[in-house]
Amino acid sequence: MRLALLMTFPLWGSCAVNDRGVVHVRHFAAESGHVVELRAVGAHLVTHGADRSLTLGSSKRTYYFASPDAAPFDGSGDELLALATAAGPAEETFQDLPALSELGDPIGVATSIAGLSLESSRRRTGVTIGVRSLVGLAIPTDFDGIVWIQHGDADAASPIVFIREVRQ
Amino acid sequence: MKLWIVGLPLLVAGCKASHVVYVHEQTLGVDVALTTEGTNKLNVGYDRESFAFIPRFQEGANKGKAMSVAAVGRAHIQGLSDIQIEHMVATGAPAIEVAKGAKELAQVAKTILADDGGAEK
């Protein structure tokens, strides 16, 4: 235990809570969804229920949210699919971002961590020492629509996010 | 015994699934976890798992039936942290319509799988 504390002590110099603190935040916006990317080195505490965790080490987290402004689609599923197929990459935006905890539940989560991670999210409770990567989608059962997500680790690539429901 | 007491509420929570779930994860190192979906694990070394979970309706006219889902997915994995994915998931009424349009769905598969670069599918 002492050894672990000694080994991780330098990491405590940089701390972040959600998207505040020593964390690199990128925000991408598309018509029907948006993407928040967090990169941190050091201690990173995430309080969002979908990814509640404490990581000591390096981490990259990407969250895919539906846009609250996207109106339900008036048309068939085939037409919506055609729209999704044509969706282009989301554009990086530098507008102020609401706090992560206010953004609701993400439809998709992608994480890569290296170090020590304690997790207590809705899906998983556990501890990881080493390297772990995860890509997950969680679509509510009352969602009638199409989700199209493209995620890559390449820095230059913008993600594709299309999350839209049909009108009931 | 303590582990069982902690695990029981999680298992109960897992029975009331409220989401369609797709997960791909891989770990190198030590990983101890209890999950509401997937498998609980005690892993030392390398582990990788991919799974999808389609819940059943808990109430209404479709009670007991599985949700309608049509999906095409690709995962391109290189090393431990370089994961590229592309997923199209249609749920509910659009899923039924998309599944009936075989040509459209085939075109989506072609689009998603075209740039696989030796990807694992």
mmCIF file of C-alpha atoms in Angstrom:
data_model
loop_
_atom_site.group_PDB
_atom_site.id
_atom_site.type_symbol
_atom_site.label_atom_id
_atom_site.label_comp_id
_atom_site.label_asym_id
_atom_site.label_seq_id
_atom_site.Cartn_x
_atom_site.Cartn_y
_atom_site.Cartn_z
ATOM 1 C CA MET A 1 0.000 0.000 0.000
ATOM 2 C CA ARG A 2 2.819 2.390 0.892
ATOM 3 C CA LEU A 3 4.592 1.482 -2.315
ATOM 4 C CA ALA A 4 1.457 2.157 -4.318
ATOM 5 C CA LEU A 5 1.023 5.545 -2.638
ATOM 6 C CA LEU A 6 4.668 6.413 -3.262
ATOM 7 C CA MET A 7 4.448 5.350 -6.896
ATOM 8 C CA THR A 8 1.334 7.360 -7.565
ATOM 9 C CA PHE A 9 2.318 10.414 -5.509
ATOM 10 C CA PRO A 10 3.695 12.400 -8.485
ATOM 11 C CA LEU A 11 0.375 11.951 -10.254
ATOM 12 C CA TRP A 12 -1.499 13.737 -7.508
ATOM 13 C CA GLY A 13 0.157 16.977 -8.630
ATOM 14 C CA SER A 14 -2.385 17.301 -11.406
ATOM 15 C CA CYS A 15 -5.984 16.724 -10.488
ATOM 16 C CA ALA A 16 -9.219 17.024 -12.402
ATOM 17 C CA VAL A 17 -12.858 16.577 -11.543
ATOM 18 C CA ASN A 18 -15.050 15.840 -14.573
ATOM 19 C CA ASP A 19 -14.170 18.509 -17.135
ATOM 20 C CA ARG A 20 -12.674 20.925 -14.596
ATOM 21 C CA GLY A 21 -9.062 21.120 -13.459
ATOM 22 C CA VAL A 22 -6.001 19.801 -15.251
ATOM 23 C CA VAL A 23 -7.827 18.115 -18.097
ATOM 24 C CA HIS A 24 -7.814 18.738 -21.824
ATOM 25 C CA VAL A 25 -11.379 19.133 -23.028
ATOM 26 C CA ARG A 26 -12.538 18.989 -26.631
ATOM 27 C CA HIS A 27 -16.106 19.512 -27.701
ATOM 28 C CA PHE A 28 -17.495 18.491 -31.073
ATOM 29 C CA ALA A 29 -20.967 19.449 -32.220
ATOM 30 C CA ALA A 30 -23.138 18.030 -34.975
ATOM 31 C CA GLU A 31 -26.753 18.658 -35.898
ATOM 32 C CA SER A 32 -28.188 15.815 -33.869
ATOM 33 C CA GLY A 33 -25.520 15.102 -31.278
ATOM 34 C CA HIS A 34 -22.337 16.230 -29.685
ATOM 35 C CA VAL A 35 -19.147 14.697 -28.390
ATOM 36 C CA VAL A 36 -17.104 15.593 -25.328
ATOM 37 C CA GLU A 37 -13.543 14.325 -25.091
ATOM 38 C CA LEU A 38 -11.514 14.503 -21.871
ATOM 39 C CA ARG A 39 -7.801 13.741 -21.638
ATOM 40 C CA ALA A 40 -6.082 13.796 -18.274
ATOM 41 C CA VAL A 41 -2.790 12.799 -16.740
ATOM 42 C CA GLY A 42 -2.742 12.485 -12.974
ATOM 43 C CA ALA A 43 -5.781 12.038 -10.799
ATOM 44 C CA HIS A 44 -9.093 12.295 -12.644
ATOM 45 C CA LEU A 45 -12.370 11.963 -10.787
ATOM 46 C CA VAL A 46 -15.522 11.504 -12.857
ATOM 47 C CA THR A 47 -18.794 11.863 -10.974
ATOM 48 C CA HIS A 48 -21.165 11.189 -13.880
ATOM 49 C CA GLY A 49 -23.197 8.062 -13.129
ATOM 50 C CA ALA A 50 -22.511 6.574 -16.553
ATOM 51 C CA ASP A 51 -18.761 6.569 -15.929
ATOM 52 C CA ARG A 52 -18.233 7.270 -12.215
ATOM 53 C CA SER A 53 -14.571 6.605 -11.523
ATOM 54 C CA LEU A 54 -11.266 7.736 -10.115
ATOM 55 C CA THR A 55 -8.214 7.220 -12.312
ATOM 56 C CA LEU A 56 -4.598 7.673 -11.313
ATOM 57 C CA GLY A 57 -2.558 7.679 -14.472
ATOM 58 C CA SER A 58 -3.479 8.743 -17.966
ATOM 59 C CA SER A 59 -6.969 8.626 -19.338
ATOM 60 C CA LYS A 60 -8.948 9.529 -22.399
ATOM 61 C CA ARG A 61 -12.720 9.587 -22.177
ATOM 62 C CA THR A 62 -15.154 10.321 -24.970
ATOM 63 C CA TYR A 63 -18.888 10.789 -24.421
ATOM 64 C CA TYR A 64 -21.507 10.846 -27.167
ATOM 65 C CA PHE A 65 -24.662 12.760 -26.326
ATOM 66 C CA ALA A 66 -27.887 13.315 -28.227
ATOM 67 C CA SER A 67 -28.532 16.956 -28.936
ATOM 68 C CA PRO A 68 -31.446 18.281 -26.885
ATOM 69 C CA ASP A 69 -32.304 20.606 -29.781
ATOM 70 C CA ALA A 70 -32.764 17.907 -32.420
ATOM 71 C CA ALA A 71 -36.441 17.693 -33.368
ATOM 72 C CA PRO A 72 -37.979 14.240 -33.897
ATOM 73 C CA PHE A 73 -37.796 13.152 -37.537
ATOM 74 C CA ASP A 74 -41.015 13.191 -39.566
ATOM 75 C CA GLY A 75 -40.572 10.304 -41.951
ATOM 76 C CA SER A 76 -39.852 6.624 -42.302
ATOM 77 C CA GLY A 77 -36.981 4.651 -40.874
ATOM 78 C CA ASP A 78 -35.495 4.259 -44.356
ATOM 79 C CA GLU A 79 -35.465 8.016 -44.858
ATOM 80 C CA LEU A 80 -33.847 8.492 -41.466
ATOM 81 C CA LEU A 81 -31.245 5.878 -42.370
ATOM 82 C CA ALA A 82 -30.430 7.775 -45.572
ATOM 83 C CA LEU A 83 -29.972 10.913 -43.477
ATOM 84 C CA ALA A 84 -27.700 9.065 -41.050
ATOM 85 C CA THR A 85 -25.618 7.623 -43.885
ATOM 86 C CA ALA A 86 -24.997 11.110 -45.232
ATOM 87 C CA ALA A 87 -24.034 12.596 -41.846
ATOM 88 C CA GLY A 88 -20.613 14.217 -41.875
ATOM 89 C CA PRO A 89 -18.073 14.551 -39.063
ATOM 90 C CA ALA A 90 -18.918 16.727 -36.091
ATOM 91 C CA GLU A 91 -17.094 20.046 -35.973
ATOM 92 C CA GLU A 92 -14.971 21.097 -33.038
ATOM 93 C CA THR A 93 -16.530 23.976 -31.170
ATOM 94 C CA PHE A 94 -15.024 26.270 -28.573
ATOM 95 C CA GLN A 95 -18.262 27.482 -27.023
ATOM 96 C CA ASP A 96 -18.638 27.178 -23.271
ATOM 97 C CA LEU A 97 -19.714 23.699 -22.363
ATOM 98 C CA PRO A 98 -22.288 23.005 -19.647
ATOM 99 C CA ALA A 99 -20.906 20.994 -16.741
ATOM 100 C CA LEU A 100 -20.609 17.327 -17.618
ATOM 101 C CA SER A 101 -23.100 16.421 -14.923
ATOM 102 C CA GLU A 102 -25.732 18.606 -16.622
ATOM 103 C CA LEU A 103 -25.486 16.930 -20.008
ATOM 104 C CA GLY A 104 -27.641 13.921 -19.167
ATOM 105 C CA ASP A 105 -26.806 10.339 -19.988
ATOM 106 C CA PRO A 106 -24.500 9.717 -22.930
ATOM 107 C CA ILE A 107 -25.606 7.257 -25.621
ATOM 108 C CA GLY A 108 -22.010 6.194 -26.119
ATOM 109 C CA VAL A 109 -18.845 6.111 -24.015
ATOM 110 C CA ALA A 110 -15.283 5.324 -25.057
ATOM 111 C CA THR A 111 -12.482 5.211 -22.512
ATOM 112 C CA SER A 112 -8.797 4.373 -22.553
ATOM 113 C CA ILE A 113 -6.946 4.380 -19.269
ATOM 114 C CA ALA A 114 -3.466 3.418 -18.121
ATOM 115 C CA GLY A 115 -2.734 3.262 -14.429
ATOM 116 C CA LEU A 116 -4.995 2.583 -11.481
ATOM 117 C CA SER A 117 -8.724 3.004 -11.914
ATOM 118 C CA LEU A 118 -11.512 2.618 -9.377
ATOM 119 C CA GLU A 119 -14.914 2.508 -10.991
ATOM 120 C CA SER A 120 -18.446 2.553 -9.671
ATOM 121 C CA SER A 121 -20.612 3.304 -12.671
ATOM 122 C CA ARG A 122 -24.142 2.046 -13.335
ATOM 123 C CA ARG A 123 -22.780 -0.849 -15.349
ATOM 124 C CA ARG A 124 -19.671 -1.817 -13.482
ATOM 125 C CA THR A 125 -18.042 -1.700 -10.081
ATOM 126 C CA GLY A 126 -14.412 -2.639 -9.932
ATOM 127 C CA VAL A 127 -10.746 -1.863 -9.899
ATOM 128 C CA THR A 128 -8.222 -2.019 -12.727
ATOM 129 C CA ILE A 129 -4.456 -1.829 -12.528
ATOM 130 C CA GLY A 130 -2.886 -1.688 -15.948
ATOM 131 C CA VAL A 131 -4.296 -0.721 -19.313
ATOM 132 C CA ARG A 132 -7.977 -0.848 -20.134
ATOM 133 C CA SER A 133 -10.004 0.352 -23.080
ATOM 134 C CA LEU A 134 -13.739 0.270 -23.516
ATOM 135 C CA VAL A 135 -16.299 1.294 -26.083
ATOM 136 C CA GLY A 136 -19.916 1.089 -25.016
ATOM 137 C CA LEU A 137 -23.334 2.059 -26.311
ATOM 138 C CA ALA A 138 -26.371 2.303 -24.048
ATOM 139 C CA ILE A 139 -29.578 3.179 -25.887
ATOM 140 C CA PRO A 140 -32.758 3.590 -23.800
ATOM 141 C CA THR A 141 -35.511 1.095 -24.588
ATOM 142 C CA ASP A 142 -37.944 3.926 -25.324
ATOM 143 C CA PHE A 143 -35.668 5.316 -28.038
ATOM 144 C CA ASP A 144 -37.198 4.815 -31.512
ATOM 145 C CA GLY A 145 -34.618 6.021 -33.942
ATOM 146 C CA ILE A 146 -31.116 5.612 -35.314
ATOM 147 C CA VAL A 147 -27.730 5.997 -33.666
ATOM 148 C CA TRP A 148 -24.648 6.197 -35.892
ATOM 149 C CA ILE A 149 -21.339 6.677 -34.120
ATOM 150 C CA GLN A 150 -17.816 6.587 -35.462
ATOM 151 C CA HIS A 151 -15.013 6.752 -32.955
ATOM 152 C CA GLY A 152 -11.288 6.703 -33.551
ATOM 153 C CA ASP A 153 -8.181 7.242 -31.496
ATOM 154 C CA ALA A 154 -6.479 9.297 -34.177
ATOM 155 C CA ASP A 155 -6.151 12.851 -32.891
ATOM 156 C CA ALA A 156 -6.851 14.481 -36.203
ATOM 157 C CA ALA A 157 -10.065 12.655 -36.909
ATOM 158 C CA SER A 158 -13.353 14.245 -35.938
ATOM 159 C CA PRO A 159 -15.981 11.856 -34.695
ATOM 160 C CA ILE A 160 -19.257 11.172 -36.426
ATOM 161 C CA VAL A 161 -22.311 11.301 -34.225
ATOM 162 C CA PHE A 162 -25.904 10.970 -35.448
ATOM 163 C CA ILE A 163 -28.576 10.352 -32.817
ATOM 164 C CA ARG A 164 -32.122 10.997 -33.887
ATOM 165 C CA GLU A 165 -35.584 9.679 -33.073
ATOM 166 C CA VAL A 166 -38.652 9.460 -35.290
ATOM 167 C CA ARG A 167 -41.820 11.231 -34.275
ATOM 168 C CA GLN A 168 -44.155 8.832 -32.457
ATOM 169 C CA MET B 1 -19.683 -13.852 1.649
ATOM 170 C CA LYS B 2 -19.113 -10.097 1.565
ATOM 171 C CA LEU B 3 -18.596 -10.292 -2.170
ATOM 172 C CA TRP B 4 -21.933 -12.054 -2.554
ATOM 173 C CA ILE B 5 -23.751 -9.402 -0.494
ATOM 174 C CA VAL B 6 -22.266 -6.643 -2.652
ATOM 175 C CA GLY B 7 -22.969 -8.540 -5.841
ATOM 176 C CA LEU B 8 -26.608 -9.385 -5.168
ATOM 177 C CA PRO B 9 -28.039 -5.857 -5.594
ATOM 178 C CA LEU B 10 -26.103 -5.521 -8.846
ATOM 179 C CA LEU B 11 -27.538 -8.746 -10.187
ATOM 180 C CA VAL B 12 -31.041 -7.648 -9.257
ATOM 181 C CA ALA B 13 -30.466 -4.303 -10.961
ATOM 182 C CA GLY B 14 -29.301 -6.159 -14.044
ATOM 183 C CA CYS B 15 -32.672 -7.884 -14.382
ATOM 184 C CA LYS B 16 -34.396 -4.556 -14.981
ATOM 185 C CA ALA B 17 -32.497 -3.641 -18.113
ATOM 186 C CA SER B 18 -33.576 -0.315 -19.502
ATOM 187 C CA HIS B 19 -31.052 -0.013 -22.302
ATOM 188 C CA VAL B 20 -29.876 -1.750 -25.433
ATOM 189 C CA VAL B 21 -26.210 -2.277 -24.668
ATOM 190 C CA TYR B 22 -23.155 -2.933 -26.786
ATOM 191 C CA VAL B 23 -19.764 -3.213 -25.092
ATOM 192 C CA HIS B 24 -16.283 -3.926 -26.333
ATOM 193 C CA GLU B 25 -13.545 -3.833 -23.729
ATOM 194 C CA GLN B 26 -10.036 -5.125 -23.265
ATOM 195 C CA THR B 27 -7.690 -5.123 -20.329
ATOM 196 C CA LEU B 28 -4.037 -5.839 -19.719
ATOM 197 C CA GLY B 29 -3.147 -6.076 -16.051
ATOM 198 C CA VAL B 30 -5.326 -6.811 -13.063
ATOM 199 C CA ASP B 31 -9.056 -6.300 -13.374
ATOM 200 C CA VAL B 32 -11.631 -7.106 -10.719
ATOM 201 C CA ALA B 33 -15.206 -6.126 -11.517
ATOM 202 C CA LEU B 34 -18.857 -6.790 -10.876
ATOM 203 C CA THR B 35 -21.121 -5.789 -13.729
ATOM 204 C CA THR B 36 -24.835 -5.413 -14.307
ATOM 205 C CA GLU B 37 -24.317 -6.620 -17.892
ATOM 206 C CA GLY B 38 -21.644 -8.944 -19.182
ATOM 207 C CA THR B 39 -19.574 -11.147 -16.937
ATOM 208 C CA ASN B 40 -18.202 -10.503 -13.483
ATOM 209 C CA LYS B 41 -14.475 -10.939 -13.619
ATOM 210 C CA LEU B 42 -11.262 -11.496 -11.784
ATOM 211 C CA ASN B 43 -8.623 -11.206 -14.441
ATOM 212 C CA VAL B 44 -4.840 -11.162 -14.338
ATOM 213 C CA GLY B 45 -3.170 -10.715 -17.698
ATOM 214 C CA TYR B 46 -4.951 -9.994 -20.961
ATOM 215 C CA ASP B 47 -8.688 -10.185 -21.455
ATOM 216 C CA ARG B 48 -11.039 -9.011 -24.163
ATOM 217 C CA GLU B 49 -14.794 -9.227 -24.495
ATOM 218 C CA SER B 50 -17.486 -7.973 -26.822
ATOM 219 C CA PHE B 51 -21.171 -8.403 -26.258
ATOM 220 C CA ALA B 52 -24.563 -6.928 -26.988
ATOM 221 C CA PHE B 53 -27.566 -7.013 -24.723
ATOM 222 C CA ILE B 54 -31.113 -6.667 -26.102
ATOM 223 C CA PRO B 55 -33.661 -6.254 -23.297
ATOM 224 C CA ARG B 56 -37.239 -7.489 -23.257
ATOM 225 C CA PHE B 57 -40.159 -5.158 -22.712
ATOM 226 C CA GLN B 58 -41.185 -5.175 -19.069
ATOM 227 C CA GLU B 59 -44.747 -3.916 -19.634
ATOM 228 C CA GLY B 60 -47.325 -3.006 -22.270
ATOM 229 C CA ALA B 61 -48.630 -4.981 -25.242
ATOM 230 C CA ASN B 62 -45.154 -6.274 -26.084
ATOM 231 C CA LYS B 63 -44.370 -7.472 -22.560
ATOM 232 C CA GLY B 64 -41.865 -10.306 -22.659
ATOM 233 C CA LYS B 65 -40.818 -9.671 -26.251
ATOM 234 C CA ALA B 66 -37.318 -8.559 -27.136
ATOM 235 C CA MET B 67 -36.831 -5.065 -28.480
ATOM 236 C CA SER B 68 -36.537 -4.537 -32.236
ATOM 237 C CA VAL B 69 -32.946 -3.732 -33.132
ATOM 238 C CA ALA B 70 -31.116 -3.624 -36.470
ATOM 239 C CA ALA B 71 -27.411 -2.934 -36.285
ATOM 240 C CA VAL B 72 -24.198 -2.983 -38.247
ATOM 241 C CA GLY B 73 -20.894 -2.577 -36.448
ATOM 242 C CA ARG B 74 -17.170 -2.605 -37.003
ATOM 243 C CA ALA B 75 -14.309 -2.605 -34.530
ATOM 244 C CA HIS B 76 -10.754 -2.038 -35.720
ATOM 245 C CA ILE B 77 -8.301 -2.930 -32.983
ATOM 246 C CA GLN B 78 -4.573 -2.313 -33.037
ATOM 247 C CA GLY B 79 -2.667 -2.741 -29.822
ATOM 248 C CA LEU B 80 -4.260 -2.043 -26.482
ATOM 249 C CA SER B 81 -5.525 1.475 -26.739
ATOM 250 C CA ASP B 82 -6.104 2.055 -30.440
ATOM 251 C CA ILE B 83 -9.702 1.084 -30.994
ATOM 252 C CA GLN B 84 -11.702 2.484 -33.857
ATOM 253 C CA ILE B 85 -15.358 1.653 -34.056
ATOM 254 C CA GLU B 86 -18.275 2.513 -36.268
ATOM 255 C CA HIS B 87 -21.800 1.503 -35.361
ATOM 256 C CA MET B 88 -25.244 2.002 -36.814
ATOM 257 C CA VAL B 89 -28.005 0.938 -34.450
ATOM 258 C CA ALA B 90 -31.685 1.330 -35.314
ATOM 259 C CA THR B 91 -34.249 0.642 -32.609
ATOM 260 C CA GLY B 92 -38.045 0.407 -32.440
ATOM 261 C CA ALA B 93 -40.140 1.089 -35.541
ATOM 262 C CA PRO B 94 -37.183 2.353 -37.616
ATOM 263 C CA ALA B 95 -35.378 -0.935 -36.903
ATOM 264 C CA ILE B 96 -38.242 -2.908 -38.448
ATOM 265 C CA GLU B 97 -38.308 -0.683 -41.517
ATOM 266 C CA VAL B 98 -34.541 -0.754 -41.894
ATOM 267 C CA ALA B 99 -34.470 -4.541 -41.582
ATOM 268 C CA LYS B 100 -37.104 -4.886 -44.327
ATOM 269 C CA GLY B 101 -35.088 -2.741 -46.709
ATOM 270 C CA ALA B 102 -32.379 -5.284 -47.390
ATOM 271 C CA LYS B 103 -30.674 -3.152 -50.040
ATOM 272 C CA GLU B 104 -30.420 -0.139 -47.758
ATOM 273 C CA LEU B 105 -29.054 -2.225 -44.914
ATOM 274 C CA ALA B 106 -26.547 -3.872 -47.263
ATOM 275 C CA GLN B 107 -25.424 -0.425 -48.377
ATOM 276 C CA VAL B 108 -24.908 0.606 -44.741
ATOM 277 C CA ALA B 109 -22.851 -2.530 -44.144
ATOM 278 C CA LYS B 110 -20.798 -1.742 -47.247
ATOM 279 C CA THR B 111 -20.210 1.818 -46.021
ATOM 280 C CA ILE B 112 -19.200 0.784 -42.521
ATOM 281 C CA LEU B 113 -17.123 -2.224 -43.454
ATOM 282 C CA ALA B 114 -15.474 -0.687 -46.526
ATOM 283 C CA ASP B 115 -12.605 0.971 -44.671
ATOM 284 C CA ASP B 116 -11.714 -1.854 -42.358
ATOM 285 C CA GLY B 117 -7.998 -2.001 -43.126
ATOM 286 C CA GLY B 118 -7.746 -5.528 -41.792
ATOM 287 C CA ALA B 119 -10.179 -4.816 -39.035
ATOM 288 C CA GLU B 120 -11.546 -7.391 -36.685
ATOM 289 C CA LYS B 121 -15.285 -7.721 -37.195
#
